[in-house]
mmCIF file of N, CA, C and O in Angstrom:
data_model
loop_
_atom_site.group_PDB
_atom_site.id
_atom_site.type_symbol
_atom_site.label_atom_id
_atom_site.label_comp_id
_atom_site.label_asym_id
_atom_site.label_seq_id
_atom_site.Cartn_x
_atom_site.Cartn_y
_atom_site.Cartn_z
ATOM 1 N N UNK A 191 -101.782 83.857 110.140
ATOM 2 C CA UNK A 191 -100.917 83.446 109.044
ATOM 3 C C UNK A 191 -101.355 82.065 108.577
ATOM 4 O O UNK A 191 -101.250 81.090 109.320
ATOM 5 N N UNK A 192 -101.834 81.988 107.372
ATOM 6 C CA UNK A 192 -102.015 80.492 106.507
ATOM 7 C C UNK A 192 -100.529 79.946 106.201
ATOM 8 O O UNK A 192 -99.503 80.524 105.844
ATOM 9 N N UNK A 193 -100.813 78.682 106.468
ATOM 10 C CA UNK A 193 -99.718 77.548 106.339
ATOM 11 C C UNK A 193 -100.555 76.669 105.591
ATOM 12 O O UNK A 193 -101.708 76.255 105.705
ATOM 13 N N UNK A 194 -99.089 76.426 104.349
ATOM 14 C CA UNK A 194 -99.646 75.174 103.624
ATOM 15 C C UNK A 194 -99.100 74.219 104.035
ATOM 16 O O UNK A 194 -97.879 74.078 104.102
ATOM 17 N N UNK A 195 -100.114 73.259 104.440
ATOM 18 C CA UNK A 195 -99.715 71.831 105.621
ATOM 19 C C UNK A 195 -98.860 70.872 104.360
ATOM 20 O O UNK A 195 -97.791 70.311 104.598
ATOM 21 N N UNK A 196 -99.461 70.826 103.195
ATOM 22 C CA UNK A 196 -99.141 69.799 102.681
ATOM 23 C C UNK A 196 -98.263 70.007 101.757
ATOM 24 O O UNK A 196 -98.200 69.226 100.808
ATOM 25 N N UNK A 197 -97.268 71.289 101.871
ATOM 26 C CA UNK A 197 -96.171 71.924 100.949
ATOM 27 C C UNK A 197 -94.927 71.853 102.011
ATOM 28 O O UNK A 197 -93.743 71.741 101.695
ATOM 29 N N UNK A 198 -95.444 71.942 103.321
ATOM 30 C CA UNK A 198 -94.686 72.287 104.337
ATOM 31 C C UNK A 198 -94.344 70.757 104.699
ATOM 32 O O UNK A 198 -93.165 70.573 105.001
ATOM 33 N N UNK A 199 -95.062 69.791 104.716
ATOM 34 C CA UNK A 199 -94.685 68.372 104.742
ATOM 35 C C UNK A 199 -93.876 67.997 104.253
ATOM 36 O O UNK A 199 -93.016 67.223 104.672
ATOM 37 N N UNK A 200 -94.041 68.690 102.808
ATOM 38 C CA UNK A 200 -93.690 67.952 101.973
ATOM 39 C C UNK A 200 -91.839 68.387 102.337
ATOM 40 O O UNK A 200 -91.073 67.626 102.930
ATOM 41 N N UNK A 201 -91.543 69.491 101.909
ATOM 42 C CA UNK A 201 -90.091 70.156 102.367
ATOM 43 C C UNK A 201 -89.453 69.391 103.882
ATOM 44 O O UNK A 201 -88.346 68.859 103.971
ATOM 45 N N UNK A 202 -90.222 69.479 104.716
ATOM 46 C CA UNK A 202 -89.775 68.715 105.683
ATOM 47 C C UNK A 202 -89.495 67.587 105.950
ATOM 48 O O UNK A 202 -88.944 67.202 106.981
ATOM 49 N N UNK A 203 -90.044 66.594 104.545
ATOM 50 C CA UNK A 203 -89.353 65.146 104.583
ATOM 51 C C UNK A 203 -88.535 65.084 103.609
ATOM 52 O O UNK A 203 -87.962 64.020 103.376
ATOM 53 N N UNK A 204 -88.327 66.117 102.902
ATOM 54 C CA UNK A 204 -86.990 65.865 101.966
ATOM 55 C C UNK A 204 -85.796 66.689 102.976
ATOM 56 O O UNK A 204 -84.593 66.430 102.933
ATOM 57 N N UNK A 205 -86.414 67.704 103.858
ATOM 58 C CA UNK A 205 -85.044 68.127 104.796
ATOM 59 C C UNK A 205 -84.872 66.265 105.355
ATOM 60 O O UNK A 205 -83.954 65.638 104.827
ATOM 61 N N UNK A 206 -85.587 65.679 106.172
ATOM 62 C CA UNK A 206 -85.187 64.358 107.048
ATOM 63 C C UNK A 206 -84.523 63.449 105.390
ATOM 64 O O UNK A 206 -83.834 62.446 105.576
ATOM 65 N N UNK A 207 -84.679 63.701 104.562
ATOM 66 C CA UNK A 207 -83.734 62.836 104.002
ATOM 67 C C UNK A 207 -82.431 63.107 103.838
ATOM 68 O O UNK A 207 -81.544 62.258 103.923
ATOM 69 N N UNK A 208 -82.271 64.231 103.611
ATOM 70 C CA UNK A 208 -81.240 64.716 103.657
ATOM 71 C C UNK A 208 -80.565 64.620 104.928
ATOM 72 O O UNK A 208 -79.429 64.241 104.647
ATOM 73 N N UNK A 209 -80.648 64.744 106.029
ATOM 74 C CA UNK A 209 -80.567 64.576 106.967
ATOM 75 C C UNK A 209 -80.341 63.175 107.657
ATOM 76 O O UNK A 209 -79.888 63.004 108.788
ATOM 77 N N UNK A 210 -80.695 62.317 106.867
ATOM 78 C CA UNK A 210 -80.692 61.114 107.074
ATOM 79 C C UNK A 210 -79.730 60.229 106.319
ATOM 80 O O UNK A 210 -79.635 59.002 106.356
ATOM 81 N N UNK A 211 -78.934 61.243 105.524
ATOM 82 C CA UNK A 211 -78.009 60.573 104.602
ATOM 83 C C UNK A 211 -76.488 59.851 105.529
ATOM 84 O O UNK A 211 -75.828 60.465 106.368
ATOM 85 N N UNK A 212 -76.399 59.316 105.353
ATOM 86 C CA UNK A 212 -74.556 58.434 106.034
ATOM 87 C C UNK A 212 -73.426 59.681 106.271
ATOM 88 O O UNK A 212 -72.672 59.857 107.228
ATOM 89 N N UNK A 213 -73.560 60.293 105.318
ATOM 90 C CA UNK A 213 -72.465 61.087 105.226
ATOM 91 C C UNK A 213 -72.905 62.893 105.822
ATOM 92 O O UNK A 213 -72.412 63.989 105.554
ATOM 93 N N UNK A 214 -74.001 62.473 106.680
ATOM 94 C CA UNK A 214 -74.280 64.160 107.353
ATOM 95 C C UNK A 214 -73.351 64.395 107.923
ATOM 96 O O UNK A 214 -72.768 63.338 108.167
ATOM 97 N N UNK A 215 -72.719 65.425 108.394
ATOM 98 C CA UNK A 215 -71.789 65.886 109.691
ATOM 99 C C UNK A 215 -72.819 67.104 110.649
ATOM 100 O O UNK A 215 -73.517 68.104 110.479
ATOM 101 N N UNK A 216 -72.269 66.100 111.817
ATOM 102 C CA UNK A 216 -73.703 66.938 113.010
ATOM 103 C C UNK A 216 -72.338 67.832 113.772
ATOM 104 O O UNK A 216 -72.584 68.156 114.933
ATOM 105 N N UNK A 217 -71.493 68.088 113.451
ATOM 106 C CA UNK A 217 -70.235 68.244 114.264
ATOM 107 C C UNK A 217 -70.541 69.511 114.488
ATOM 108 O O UNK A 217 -70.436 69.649 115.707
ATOM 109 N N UNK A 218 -70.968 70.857 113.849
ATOM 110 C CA UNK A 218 -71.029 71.960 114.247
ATOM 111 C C UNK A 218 -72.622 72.324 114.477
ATOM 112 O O UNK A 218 -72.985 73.468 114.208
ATOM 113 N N UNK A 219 -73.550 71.386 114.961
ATOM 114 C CA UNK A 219 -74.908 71.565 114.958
ATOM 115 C C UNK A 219 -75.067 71.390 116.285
ATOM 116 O O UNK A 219 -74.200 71.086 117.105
ATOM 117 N N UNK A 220 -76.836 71.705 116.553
ATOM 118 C CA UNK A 220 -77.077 71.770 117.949
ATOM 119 C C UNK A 220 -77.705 70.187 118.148
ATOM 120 O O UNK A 220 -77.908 69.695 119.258
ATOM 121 N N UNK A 221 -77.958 69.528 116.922
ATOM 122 C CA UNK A 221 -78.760 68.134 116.717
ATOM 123 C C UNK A 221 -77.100 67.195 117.478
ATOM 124 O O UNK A 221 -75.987 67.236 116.954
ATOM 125 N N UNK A 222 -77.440 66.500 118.692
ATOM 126 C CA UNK A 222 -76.619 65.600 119.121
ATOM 127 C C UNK A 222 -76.002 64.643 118.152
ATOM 128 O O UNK A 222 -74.853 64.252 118.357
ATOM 129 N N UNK A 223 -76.820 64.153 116.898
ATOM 130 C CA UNK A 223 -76.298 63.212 116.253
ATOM 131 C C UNK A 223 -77.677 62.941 115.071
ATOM 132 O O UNK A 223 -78.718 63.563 115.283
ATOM 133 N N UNK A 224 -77.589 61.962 113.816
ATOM 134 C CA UNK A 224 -78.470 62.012 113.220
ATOM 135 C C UNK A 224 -79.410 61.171 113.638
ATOM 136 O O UNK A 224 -80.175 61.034 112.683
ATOM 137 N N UNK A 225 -79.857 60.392 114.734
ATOM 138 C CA UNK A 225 -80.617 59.663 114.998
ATOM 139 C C UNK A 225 -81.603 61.001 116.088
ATOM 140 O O UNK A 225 -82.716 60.668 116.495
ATOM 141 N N UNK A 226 -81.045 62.434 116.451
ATOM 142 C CA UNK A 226 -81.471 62.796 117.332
ATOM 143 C C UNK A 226 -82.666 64.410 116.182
ATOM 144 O O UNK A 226 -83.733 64.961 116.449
ATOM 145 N N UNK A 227 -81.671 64.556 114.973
ATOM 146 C CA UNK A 227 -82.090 65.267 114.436
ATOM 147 C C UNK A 227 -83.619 64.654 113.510
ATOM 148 O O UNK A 227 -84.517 65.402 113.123
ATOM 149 N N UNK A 228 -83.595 63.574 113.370
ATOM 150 C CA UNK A 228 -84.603 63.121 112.852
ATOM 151 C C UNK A 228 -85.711 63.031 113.887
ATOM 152 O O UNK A 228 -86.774 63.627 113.714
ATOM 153 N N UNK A 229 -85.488 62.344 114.885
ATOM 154 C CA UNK A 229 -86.750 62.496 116.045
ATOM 155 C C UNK A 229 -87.151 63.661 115.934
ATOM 156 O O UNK A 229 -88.374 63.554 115.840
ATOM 157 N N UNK A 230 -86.713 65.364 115.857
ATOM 158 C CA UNK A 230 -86.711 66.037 116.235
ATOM 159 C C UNK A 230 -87.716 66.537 114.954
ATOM 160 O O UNK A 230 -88.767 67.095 115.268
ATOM 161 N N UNK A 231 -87.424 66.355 113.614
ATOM 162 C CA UNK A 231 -88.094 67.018 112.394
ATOM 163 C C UNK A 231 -89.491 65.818 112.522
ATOM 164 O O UNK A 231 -90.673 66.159 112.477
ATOM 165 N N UNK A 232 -89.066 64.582 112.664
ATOM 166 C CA UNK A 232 -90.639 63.319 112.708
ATOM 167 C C UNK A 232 -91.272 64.229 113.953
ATOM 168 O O UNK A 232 -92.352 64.677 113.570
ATOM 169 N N UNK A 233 -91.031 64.567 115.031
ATOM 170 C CA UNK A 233 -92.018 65.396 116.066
ATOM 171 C C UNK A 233 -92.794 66.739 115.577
ATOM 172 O O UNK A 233 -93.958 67.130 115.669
ATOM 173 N N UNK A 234 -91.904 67.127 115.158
ATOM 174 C CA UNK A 234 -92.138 68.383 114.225
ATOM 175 C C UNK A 234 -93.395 68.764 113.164
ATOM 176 O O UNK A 234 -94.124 69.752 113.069
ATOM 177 N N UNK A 235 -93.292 67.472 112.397
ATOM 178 C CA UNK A 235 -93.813 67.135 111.249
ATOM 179 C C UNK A 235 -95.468 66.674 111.707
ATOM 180 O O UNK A 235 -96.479 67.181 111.222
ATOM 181 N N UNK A 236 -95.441 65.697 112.655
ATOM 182 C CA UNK A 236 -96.182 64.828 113.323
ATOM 183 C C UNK A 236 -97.506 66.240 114.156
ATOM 184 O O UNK A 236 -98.725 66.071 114.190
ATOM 185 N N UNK A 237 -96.812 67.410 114.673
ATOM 186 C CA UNK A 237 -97.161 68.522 115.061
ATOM 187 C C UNK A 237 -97.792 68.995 113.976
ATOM 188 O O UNK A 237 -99.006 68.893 114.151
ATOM 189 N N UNK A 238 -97.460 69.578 112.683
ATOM 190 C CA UNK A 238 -98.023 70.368 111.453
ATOM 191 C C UNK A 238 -98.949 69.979 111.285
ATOM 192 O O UNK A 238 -99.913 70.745 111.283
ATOM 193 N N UNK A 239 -99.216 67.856 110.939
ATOM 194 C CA UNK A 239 -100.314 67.444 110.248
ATOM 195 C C UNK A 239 -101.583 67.754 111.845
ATOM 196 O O UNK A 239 -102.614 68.426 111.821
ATOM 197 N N UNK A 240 -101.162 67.212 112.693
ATOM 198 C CA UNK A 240 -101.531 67.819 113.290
ATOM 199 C C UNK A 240 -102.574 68.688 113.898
ATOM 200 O O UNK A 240 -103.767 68.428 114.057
ATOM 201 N N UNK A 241 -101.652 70.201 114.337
ATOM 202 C CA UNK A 241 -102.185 71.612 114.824
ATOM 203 C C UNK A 241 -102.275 72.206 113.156
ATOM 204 O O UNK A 241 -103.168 73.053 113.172
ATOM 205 N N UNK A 242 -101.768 72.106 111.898
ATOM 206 C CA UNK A 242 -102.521 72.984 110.741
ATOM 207 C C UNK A 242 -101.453 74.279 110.674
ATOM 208 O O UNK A 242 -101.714 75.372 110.170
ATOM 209 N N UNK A 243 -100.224 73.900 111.289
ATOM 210 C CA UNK A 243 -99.556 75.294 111.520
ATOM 211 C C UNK A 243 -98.221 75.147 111.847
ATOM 212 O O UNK A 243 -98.139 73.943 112.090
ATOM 213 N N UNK A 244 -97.048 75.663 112.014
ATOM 214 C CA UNK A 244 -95.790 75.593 111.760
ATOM 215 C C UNK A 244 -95.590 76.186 113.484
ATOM 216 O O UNK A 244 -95.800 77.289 113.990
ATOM 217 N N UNK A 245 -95.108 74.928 114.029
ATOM 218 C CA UNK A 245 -93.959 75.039 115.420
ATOM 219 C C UNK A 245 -93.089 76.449 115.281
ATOM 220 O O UNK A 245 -92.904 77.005 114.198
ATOM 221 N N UNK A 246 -92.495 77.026 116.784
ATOM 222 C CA UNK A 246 -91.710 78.078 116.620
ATOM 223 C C UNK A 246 -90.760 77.353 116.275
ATOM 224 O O UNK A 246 -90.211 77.650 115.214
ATOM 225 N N UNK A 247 -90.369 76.445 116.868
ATOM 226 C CA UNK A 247 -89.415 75.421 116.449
ATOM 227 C C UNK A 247 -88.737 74.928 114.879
ATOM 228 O O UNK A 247 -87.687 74.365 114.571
ATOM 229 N N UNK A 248 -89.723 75.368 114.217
ATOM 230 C CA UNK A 248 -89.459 74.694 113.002
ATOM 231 C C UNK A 248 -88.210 76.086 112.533
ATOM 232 O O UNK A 248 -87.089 75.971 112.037
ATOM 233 N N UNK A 249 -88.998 77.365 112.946
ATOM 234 C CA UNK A 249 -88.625 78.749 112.385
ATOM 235 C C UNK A 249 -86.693 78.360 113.107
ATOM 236 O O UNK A 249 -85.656 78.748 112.569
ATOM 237 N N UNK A 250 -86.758 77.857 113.883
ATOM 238 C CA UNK A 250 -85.520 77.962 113.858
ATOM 239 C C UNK A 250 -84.292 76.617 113.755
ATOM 240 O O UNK A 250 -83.100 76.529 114.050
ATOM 241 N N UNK A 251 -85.053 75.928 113.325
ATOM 242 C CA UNK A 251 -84.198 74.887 112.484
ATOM 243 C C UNK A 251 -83.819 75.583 111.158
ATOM 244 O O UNK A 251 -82.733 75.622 110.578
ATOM 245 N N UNK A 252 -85.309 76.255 110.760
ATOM 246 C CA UNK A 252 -84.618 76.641 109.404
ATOM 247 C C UNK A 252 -83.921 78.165 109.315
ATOM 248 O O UNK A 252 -83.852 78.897 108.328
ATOM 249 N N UNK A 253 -83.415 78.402 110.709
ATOM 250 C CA UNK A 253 -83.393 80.241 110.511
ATOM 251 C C UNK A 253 -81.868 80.199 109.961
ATOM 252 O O UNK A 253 -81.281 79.246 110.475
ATOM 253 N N UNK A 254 -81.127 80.866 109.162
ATOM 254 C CA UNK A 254 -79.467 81.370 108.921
ATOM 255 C C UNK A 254 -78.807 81.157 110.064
ATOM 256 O O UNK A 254 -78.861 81.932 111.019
ATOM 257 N N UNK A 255 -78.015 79.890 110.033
ATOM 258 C CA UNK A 255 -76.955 79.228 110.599
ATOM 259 C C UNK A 255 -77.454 79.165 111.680
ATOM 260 O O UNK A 255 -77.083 79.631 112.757
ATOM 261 N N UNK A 256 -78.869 78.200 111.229
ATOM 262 C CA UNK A 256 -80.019 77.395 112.702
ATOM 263 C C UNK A 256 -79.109 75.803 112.177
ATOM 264 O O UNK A 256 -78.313 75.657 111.249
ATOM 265 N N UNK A 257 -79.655 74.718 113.259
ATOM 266 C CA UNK A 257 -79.467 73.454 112.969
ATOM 267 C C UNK A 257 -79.167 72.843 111.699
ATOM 268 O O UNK A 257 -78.039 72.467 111.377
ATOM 269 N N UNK A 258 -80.063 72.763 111.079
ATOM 270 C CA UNK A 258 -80.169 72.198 109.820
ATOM 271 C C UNK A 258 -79.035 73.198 108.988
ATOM 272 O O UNK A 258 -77.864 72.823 109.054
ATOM 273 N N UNK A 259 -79.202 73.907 108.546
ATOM 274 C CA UNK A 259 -78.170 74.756 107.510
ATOM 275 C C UNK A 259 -76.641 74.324 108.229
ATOM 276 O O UNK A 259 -75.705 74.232 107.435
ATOM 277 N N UNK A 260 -76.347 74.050 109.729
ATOM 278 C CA UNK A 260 -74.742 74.051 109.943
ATOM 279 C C UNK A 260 -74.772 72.353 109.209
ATOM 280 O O UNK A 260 -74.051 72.194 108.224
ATOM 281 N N UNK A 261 -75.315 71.561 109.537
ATOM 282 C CA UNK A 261 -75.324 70.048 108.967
ATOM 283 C C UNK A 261 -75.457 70.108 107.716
ATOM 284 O O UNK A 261 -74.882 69.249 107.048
ATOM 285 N N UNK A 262 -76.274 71.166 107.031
ATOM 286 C CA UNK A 262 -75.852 71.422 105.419
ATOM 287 C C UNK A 262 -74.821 71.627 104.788
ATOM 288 O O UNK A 262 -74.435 71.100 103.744
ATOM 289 N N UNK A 263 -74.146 72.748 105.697
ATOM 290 C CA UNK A 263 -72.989 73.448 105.006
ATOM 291 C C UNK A 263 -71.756 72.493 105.142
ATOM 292 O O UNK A 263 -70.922 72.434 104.239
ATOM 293 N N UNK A 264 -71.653 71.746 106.283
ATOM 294 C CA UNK A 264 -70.639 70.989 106.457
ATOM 295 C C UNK A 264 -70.979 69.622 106.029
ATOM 296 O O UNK A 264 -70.203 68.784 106.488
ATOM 297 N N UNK A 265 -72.040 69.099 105.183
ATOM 298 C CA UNK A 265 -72.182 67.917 104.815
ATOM 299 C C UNK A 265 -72.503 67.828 103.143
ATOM 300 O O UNK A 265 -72.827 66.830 102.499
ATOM 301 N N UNK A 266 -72.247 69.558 102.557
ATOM 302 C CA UNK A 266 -72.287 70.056 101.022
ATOM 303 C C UNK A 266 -73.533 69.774 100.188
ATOM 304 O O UNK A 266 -73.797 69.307 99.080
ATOM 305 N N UNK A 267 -74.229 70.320 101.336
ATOM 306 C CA UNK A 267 -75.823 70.396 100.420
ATOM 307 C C UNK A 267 -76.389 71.897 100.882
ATOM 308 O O UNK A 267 -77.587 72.097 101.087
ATOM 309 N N UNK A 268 -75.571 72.716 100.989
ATOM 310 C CA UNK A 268 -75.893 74.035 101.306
ATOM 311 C C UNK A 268 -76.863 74.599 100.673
ATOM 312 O O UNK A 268 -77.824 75.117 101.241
ATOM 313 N N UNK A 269 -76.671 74.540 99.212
ATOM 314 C CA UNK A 269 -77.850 74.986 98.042
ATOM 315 C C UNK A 269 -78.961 74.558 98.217
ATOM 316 O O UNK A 269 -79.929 75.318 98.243
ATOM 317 N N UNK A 270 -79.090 72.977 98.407
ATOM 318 C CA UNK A 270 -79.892 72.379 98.892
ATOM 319 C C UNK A 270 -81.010 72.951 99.578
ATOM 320 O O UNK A 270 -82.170 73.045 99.176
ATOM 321 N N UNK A 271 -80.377 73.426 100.972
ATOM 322 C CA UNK A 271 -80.968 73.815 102.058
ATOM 323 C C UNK A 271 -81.723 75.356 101.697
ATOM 324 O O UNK A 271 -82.926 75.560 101.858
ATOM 325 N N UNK A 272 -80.822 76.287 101.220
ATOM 326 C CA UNK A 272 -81.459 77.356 100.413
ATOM 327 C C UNK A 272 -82.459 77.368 99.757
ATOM 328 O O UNK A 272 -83.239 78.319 99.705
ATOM 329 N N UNK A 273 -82.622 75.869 98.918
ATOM 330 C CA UNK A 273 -84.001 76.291 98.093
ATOM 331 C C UNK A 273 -85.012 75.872 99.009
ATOM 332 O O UNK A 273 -86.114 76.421 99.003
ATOM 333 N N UNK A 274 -84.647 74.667 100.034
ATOM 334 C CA UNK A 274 -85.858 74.293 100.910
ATOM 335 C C UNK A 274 -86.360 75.180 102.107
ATOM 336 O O UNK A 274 -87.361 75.101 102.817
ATOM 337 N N UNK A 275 -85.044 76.265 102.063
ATOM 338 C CA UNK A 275 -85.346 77.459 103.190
ATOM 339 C C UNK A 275 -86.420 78.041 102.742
ATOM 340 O O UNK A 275 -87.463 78.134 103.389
ATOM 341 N N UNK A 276 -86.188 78.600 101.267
ATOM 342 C CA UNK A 276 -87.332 79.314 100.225
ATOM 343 C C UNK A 276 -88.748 78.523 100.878
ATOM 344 O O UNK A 276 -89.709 78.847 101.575
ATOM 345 N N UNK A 277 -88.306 77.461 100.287
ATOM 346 C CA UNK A 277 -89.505 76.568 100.412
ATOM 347 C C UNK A 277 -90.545 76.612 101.219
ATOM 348 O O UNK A 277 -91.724 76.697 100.874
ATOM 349 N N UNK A 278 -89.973 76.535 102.675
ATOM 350 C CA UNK A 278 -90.345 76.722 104.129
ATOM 351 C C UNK A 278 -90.944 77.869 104.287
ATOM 352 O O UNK A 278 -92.023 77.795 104.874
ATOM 353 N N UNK A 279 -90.534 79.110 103.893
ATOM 354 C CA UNK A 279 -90.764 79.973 103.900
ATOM 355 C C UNK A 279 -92.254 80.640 103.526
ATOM 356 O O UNK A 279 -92.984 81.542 103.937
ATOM 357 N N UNK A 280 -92.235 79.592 102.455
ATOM 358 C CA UNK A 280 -93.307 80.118 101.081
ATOM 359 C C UNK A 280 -94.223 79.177 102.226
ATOM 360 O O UNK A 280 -94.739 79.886 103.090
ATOM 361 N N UNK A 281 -94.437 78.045 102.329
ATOM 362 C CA UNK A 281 -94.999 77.070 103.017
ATOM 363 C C UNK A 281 -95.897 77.619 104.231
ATOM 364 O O UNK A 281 -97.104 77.516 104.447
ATOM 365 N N UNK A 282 -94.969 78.176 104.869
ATOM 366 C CA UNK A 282 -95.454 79.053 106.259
ATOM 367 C C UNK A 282 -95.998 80.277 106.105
ATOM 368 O O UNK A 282 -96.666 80.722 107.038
ATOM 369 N N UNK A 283 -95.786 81.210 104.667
ATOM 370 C CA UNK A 283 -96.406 82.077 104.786
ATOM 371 C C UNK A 283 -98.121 81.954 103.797
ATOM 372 O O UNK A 283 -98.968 82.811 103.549
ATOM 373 N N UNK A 284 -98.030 80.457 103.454
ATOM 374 C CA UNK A 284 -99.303 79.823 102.646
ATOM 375 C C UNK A 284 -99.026 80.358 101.038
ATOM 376 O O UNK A 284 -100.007 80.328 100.295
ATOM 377 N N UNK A 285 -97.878 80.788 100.543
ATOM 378 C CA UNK A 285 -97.410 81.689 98.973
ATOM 379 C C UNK A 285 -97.216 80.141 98.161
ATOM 380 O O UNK A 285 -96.628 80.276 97.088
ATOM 381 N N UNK A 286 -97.555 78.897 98.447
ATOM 382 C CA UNK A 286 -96.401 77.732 97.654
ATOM 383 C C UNK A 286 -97.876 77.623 96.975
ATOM 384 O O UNK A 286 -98.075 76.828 96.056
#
């Protein structure tokens, strides 16, 4: 499977901004807090440029009501997260 490294970057630092906003709620997520969810996408990320290829890990930050989407839905950037799911998607399967 081709991965586009530099589409897939790219989505993954606008997820850490989002993510990085004041007003996230980590309350129904598996991310301890937002200082823990960011280590976690910078490791992530740091991996892609990297190995050239997408962590299993990543597949399930972004999987339907994985990490990231519960901190979406409860912090009202749900849509948000939808188009960057697309995104991810397209990214990992090399389609962006």
């Amino acid at each position: 499977m081709d991965v586009d490294v530099g589409a897939l970057v790219t989505v993954l630092g606008e997820v850490r901004e989002l993510l990085a906003r004041p007003d996230s709620d980590y309350s129904w997520s598996s991310f301890l807090d937002a200082d823990a969810a960011l280590a976690e996408i910078d490791e992530l990320t740091a991996r892609v440029r990297a190995e050239g290829r997408a962590p299993f890990a990543l597949g399930v930050l972004f999987a339907a009501t994985g990490p990231i989407q519960e901190v979406a839905l409860s912090s009202g950037w749900g849509e948000q997260f939808l188009a960057l799911a697309d995104r991810f998607d397209a990214a990992c399967a090399g389609d962006s």
